Amino acid sequence: MPMPAGARRLVLVAALFASTLGCDQATKRIAVERLVEGQRHSYVADVVRLERVRNPGAFLSLGARLPDGVRVALFTWGSGAIVLLALGMALWRGLST
């Protein structure tokens, strides 16, 4: 029996979300384990450079001066809630069509 279009969309979105999150966490773990902070590694005639840098804020250090608790709440829980809301809305729209 074929899977309904809405269910296929749900499986695809969930797979994309999980693979994106998995790749993000895996590359962060590898960087923390293998790169020394501030030490640059150059490859392919300096076309590719890897350097571990700590950014306490978000994009362009946005929020870097906020207290730790506020920053965690805003950028971890707040952005997670927005992503889940957007995902829920997309799935709800997709399943209702």
XYZ file of N, CA, C and O in Angstrom:
388
model
N 0.841 -1.176 0.000
C 0.000 0.000 0.000
C 0.885 1.238 0.000
O 1.793 1.362 0.823
N 0.666 2.168 -0.939
C 1.510 3.357 -1.014
C 1.292 4.288 0.179
O 0.207 4.357 0.749
N 2.355 4.984 0.515
C 2.312 5.922 1.627
C 1.655 7.224 1.166
O 1.971 7.721 0.091
N 0.751 7.815 1.964
C 0.131 9.086 1.582
C 1.182 10.189 1.448
O 2.236 10.148 2.091
N 0.890 11.188 0.612
C 1.840 12.274 0.347
C 2.241 13.002 1.623
O 3.400 13.354 1.816
N 1.283 13.232 2.507
C 1.592 13.922 3.764
C 2.550 13.132 4.635
O 3.447 13.684 5.255
N 2.376 11.833 4.678
C 3.261 10.983 5.471
C 4.657 10.939 4.858
O 5.658 10.954 5.583
N 4.730 10.887 3.532
C 6.043 10.920 2.860
C 6.762 12.221 3.179
O 7.969 12.228 3.435
N 6.020 13.319 3.155
C 6.612 14.627 3.462
C 7.116 14.649 4.903
O 8.208 15.155 5.172
N 6.345 14.098 5.806
C 6.750 14.039 7.206
C 8.031 13.240 7.372
O 8.957 13.661 8.065
N 8.129 12.100 6.728
C 9.327 11.261 6.811
C 10.526 11.999 6.214
O 11.624 11.989 6.781
N 10.337 12.674 5.085
C 11.425 13.415 4.451
C 11.916 14.556 5.335
O 13.121 14.723 5.538
N 10.991 15.334 5.878
C 11.375 16.457 6.744
C 12.085 15.943 7.995
O 13.097 16.503 8.415
N 11.573 14.890 8.591
C 12.205 14.320 9.781
C 13.605 13.803 9.465
O 14.541 14.002 10.245
N 13.773 13.157 8.310
C 15.092 12.646 7.915
C 16.071 13.788 7.659
O 17.241 13.717 8.071
N 15.615 14.836 6.998
C 16.477 16.007 6.757
C 16.873 16.669 8.067
O 18.033 17.039 8.266
N 15.920 16.825 8.957
C 16.188 17.438 10.260
C 17.198 16.607 11.044
O 18.177 17.135 11.575
N 16.980 15.315 11.110
C 17.872 14.436 11.868
C 19.279 14.397 11.267
O 20.274 14.434 12.004
N 19.381 14.345 9.942
C 20.710 14.295 9.324
C 21.449 15.620 9.487
O 22.665 15.626 9.720
N 20.740 16.732 9.406
C 21.375 18.037 9.620
C 21.886 18.163 11.043
O 23.026 18.580 11.280
N 21.051 17.814 11.995
C 21.447 17.874 13.398
C 22.612 16.925 13.678
O 23.575 17.290 14.360
N 22.553 15.738 13.127
C 23.625 14.760 13.329
C 24.956 15.228 12.756
O 25.995 15.113 13.418
N 24.940 15.768 11.547
C 26.175 16.275 10.928
C 26.736 17.448 11.717
O 27.948 17.552 11.925
N 25.867 18.341 12.169
C 26.301 19.502 12.947
C 26.997 19.050 14.228
O 28.100 19.503 14.541
N 26.374 18.147 14.962
C 26.952 17.689 16.220
C 28.232 16.875 16.000
O 29.183 16.998 16.771
N 28.270 16.074 14.946
C 29.465 15.269 14.658
C 30.657 16.158 14.314
O 31.766 15.930 14.812
N 30.459 17.164 13.473
C 31.571 18.035 13.109
C 32.041 18.865 14.299
O 33.242 19.116 14.451
N 31.128 19.275 15.165
C 31.539 20.007 16.376
C 32.368 19.119 17.283
O 33.378 19.554 17.826
N 31.948 17.876 17.456
C 32.694 16.954 18.319
C 34.091 16.693 17.749
O 35.080 16.688 18.477
N 34.180 16.481 16.445
C 35.479 16.250 15.807
C 36.385 17.467 15.984
O 37.571 17.342 16.292
N 35.831 18.661 15.799
C 36.625 19.883 15.954
C 37.146 20.018 17.374
O 38.319 20.349 17.594
N 36.310 19.771 18.359
C 36.732 19.893 19.758
C 37.797 18.852 20.100
O 38.754 19.147 20.812
N 37.654 17.645 19.569
C 38.602 16.576 19.888
C 39.933 16.712 19.171
O 40.973 16.346 19.707
N 39.923 17.239 17.945
C 41.135 17.180 17.120
C 41.815 18.517 16.845
O 42.960 18.523 16.410
N 41.124 19.625 17.034
C 41.723 20.923 16.747
C 42.053 21.646 18.036
O 41.261 21.665 18.970
N 43.226 22.258 18.078
C 43.637 23.072 19.212
C 43.150 24.491 18.949
O 43.311 25.020 17.841
N 42.538 25.096 19.967
C 41.983 26.435 19.789
C 43.076 27.428 19.381
O 44.128 27.510 20.004
N 42.813 28.164 18.293
C 43.739 29.172 17.797
C 44.796 28.653 16.836
O 45.489 29.432 16.203
N 44.946 27.356 16.708
C 45.942 26.776 15.805
C 45.302 26.520 14.441
O 44.288 25.852 14.342
N 45.895 27.055 13.397
C 45.339 26.937 12.038
C 45.971 25.768 11.297
O 47.169 25.553 11.358
N 45.123 25.027 10.575
C 45.575 23.944 9.707
C 45.229 24.341 8.276
O 44.084 24.665 7.976
N 46.227 24.306 7.413
C 46.046 24.733 6.031
C 46.177 23.541 5.083
O 47.065 22.713 5.240
N 45.257 23.471 4.103
C 45.252 22.379 3.137
C 45.033 22.950 1.735
O 44.476 24.034 1.576
N 45.428 22.212 0.731
C 45.226 22.546 -0.690
C 45.731 23.963 -0.966
O 44.980 24.849 -1.378
N 47.010 24.162 -0.727
C 47.665 25.453 -0.974
C 46.920 26.595 -0.299
O 46.697 27.656 -0.869
N 46.499 26.386 0.941
C 45.816 27.380 1.768
C 44.426 27.753 1.250
O 43.871 28.776 1.629
N 43.853 26.926 0.397
C 42.479 27.159 -0.059
C 41.500 26.733 1.033
O 40.482 27.370 1.258
N 41.834 25.653 1.725
C 40.999 25.150 2.817
C 41.774 25.342 4.116
O 42.897 24.880 4.250
N 41.147 26.053 5.053
C 41.776 26.286 6.350
C 40.816 25.881 7.454
O 39.630 26.201 7.400
N 41.337 25.170 8.442
C 40.553 24.785 9.604
C 41.163 25.424 10.834
O 42.374 25.349 11.054
N 40.316 26.052 11.637
C 40.772 26.677 12.865
C 39.628 26.630 13.868
O 38.496 26.984 13.550
N 39.927 26.182 15.066
C 38.903 26.121 16.113
C 38.845 27.464 16.824
O 39.839 27.950 17.359
N 37.667 28.066 16.801
C 37.446 29.366 17.421
C 36.196 29.275 18.281
O 35.192 28.710 17.868
N 36.245 29.830 19.461
C 35.084 29.828 20.354
C 34.278 31.093 20.118
O 34.783 32.198 20.212
N 33.001 30.927 19.798
C 32.078 32.044 19.606
C 30.952 31.880 20.613
O 30.047 31.072 20.411
N 30.979 32.637 21.704
C 29.961 32.455 22.733
C 28.573 32.943 22.318
O 27.584 32.595 22.934
N 28.493 33.729 21.287
C 27.200 34.236 20.844
C 26.663 33.435 19.683
O 27.001 32.278 19.473
N 25.820 34.072 18.927
C 25.259 33.445 17.740
C 25.951 34.048 16.521
O 27.109 34.460 16.597
N 25.249 34.150 15.427
C 25.783 34.707 14.184
C 26.430 36.071 14.455
O 25.825 36.943 15.055
N 27.673 36.248 14.038
C 28.451 37.471 14.227
C 28.531 37.894 15.694
O 28.507 39.065 16.035
N 28.614 36.909 16.591
C 28.721 37.110 18.042
C 27.524 37.839 18.643
O 27.624 38.441 19.704
N 26.390 37.760 17.989
C 25.172 38.359 18.516
C 24.846 37.721 19.863
O 24.759 36.509 19.976
N 24.717 38.517 20.882
C 24.385 38.017 22.210
C 25.571 37.550 23.022
O 25.395 36.995 24.107
N 26.781 37.766 22.550
C 27.969 37.284 23.265
C 28.110 37.930 24.643
O 28.692 37.339 25.544
N 27.574 39.121 24.816
C 27.706 39.818 26.106
C 26.555 39.530 27.065
O 26.544 40.042 28.172
N 25.603 38.734 26.646
C 24.494 38.377 27.530
C 24.977 37.399 28.598
O 25.902 36.629 28.360
N 24.333 37.409 29.772
C 24.683 36.399 30.790
C 24.431 34.988 30.236
O 23.549 34.782 29.402
N 25.192 34.025 30.722
C 25.114 32.655 30.205
C 23.696 32.098 30.205
O 23.253 31.520 29.218
N 22.972 32.259 31.293
C 21.619 31.716 31.386
C 20.675 32.318 30.366
O 19.867 31.614 29.748
N 20.774 33.624 30.163
C 19.919 34.301 29.181
C 20.285 33.845 27.774
O 19.407 33.577 26.950
N 21.570 33.749 27.501
C 22.020 33.333 26.171
C 21.558 31.907 25.851
O 21.070 31.630 24.755
N 21.685 31.001 26.820
C 21.239 29.627 26.615
C 19.738 29.591 26.371
O 19.262 28.935 25.440
N 18.987 30.308 27.191
C 17.527 30.315 27.037
C 17.129 30.890 25.689
O 16.285 30.328 24.979
N 17.743 31.968 25.304
C 17.381 32.641 24.057
C 17.784 31.839 22.828
O 16.958 31.574 21.953
N 19.037 31.430 22.766
C 19.548 30.810 21.545
C 19.332 29.300 21.470
O 19.236 28.751 20.381
N 19.267 28.627 22.588
C 19.031 27.185 22.544
C 17.544 26.886 22.581
O 16.995 26.316 21.645
N 16.907 27.295 23.652
C 15.479 26.981 23.812
C 14.607 27.837 22.902
O 13.645 27.335 22.312
N 14.943 29.124 22.775
C 14.137 30.009 21.925
C 14.201 29.627 20.456
O 13.170 29.497 19.789
N 15.402 29.407 19.958
C 15.524 29.031 18.549
C 14.968 27.630 18.308
O 14.366 27.361 17.267
N 15.126 26.735 19.273
C 14.544 25.402 19.148
C 13.026 25.453 19.078
O 12.401 24.748 18.281
N 12.430 26.313 19.891
C 10.967 26.462 19.874
C 10.500 27.019 18.534
O 9.485 26.575 17.980
N 11.245 27.973 17.979
C 10.880 28.542 16.678
C 10.983 27.488 15.583
O 10.111 27.385 14.718
N 12.036 26.688 15.610
C 12.199 25.625 14.611
C 11.072 24.609 14.720
O 10.485 24.197 13.713
N 10.748 24.191 15.944
C 9.658 23.230 16.125
C 8.316 23.807 15.697
O 7.494 23.114 15.092
N 8.084 25.081 15.977
C 6.854 25.737 15.543
C 6.771 25.775 14.018
O 5.744 25.437 13.432
N 7.868 26.157 13.369
C 7.891 26.198 11.901
C 7.705 24.805 11.313
O 6.972 24.631 10.332
N 8.343 23.815 11.908
C 8.198 22.443 11.447
C 6.758 21.973 11.603
O 6.174 21.379 10.697
N 6.166 22.254 12.761
C 4.776 21.880 12.995
C 3.824 22.548 12.010
O 2.911 21.909 11.482
N 4.051 23.834 11.745
C 3.199 24.549 10.793
C 3.349 23.975 9.388
O 2.365 23.805 8.666
N 4.583 23.676 8.993
C 4.819 23.115 7.655
C 4.165 21.752 7.520
O 3.532 21.452 6.504
N 4.301 20.940 8.539
C 3.691 19.608 8.494
C 2.169 19.704 8.538
O 1.484 18.976 7.840
N 1.634 20.590 9.353
C 0.185 20.751 9.444
C -0.393 21.208 8.105
O -1.385 20.689 7.638
N 0.300 22.160 7.472
C -0.150 22.617 6.142
C -0.044 21.501 5.122
O -0.907 21.332 4.280
N 1.048 20.744 5.213
C 1.257 19.655 4.246
C 0.257 18.524 4.430
O -0.213 17.944 3.466
N -0.071 18.206 5.661
C -1.005 17.113 5.913
C -2.447 17.511 5.612
O -3.270 16.657 5.317
N -2.747 18.807 5.685
C -4.131 19.234 5.448
C -4.434 19.411 3.964
O -5.576 19.640 3.597
N -3.425 19.360 3.092
C -3.677 19.504 1.661
C -3.926 18.177 0.999
O -3.631 17.143 1.461
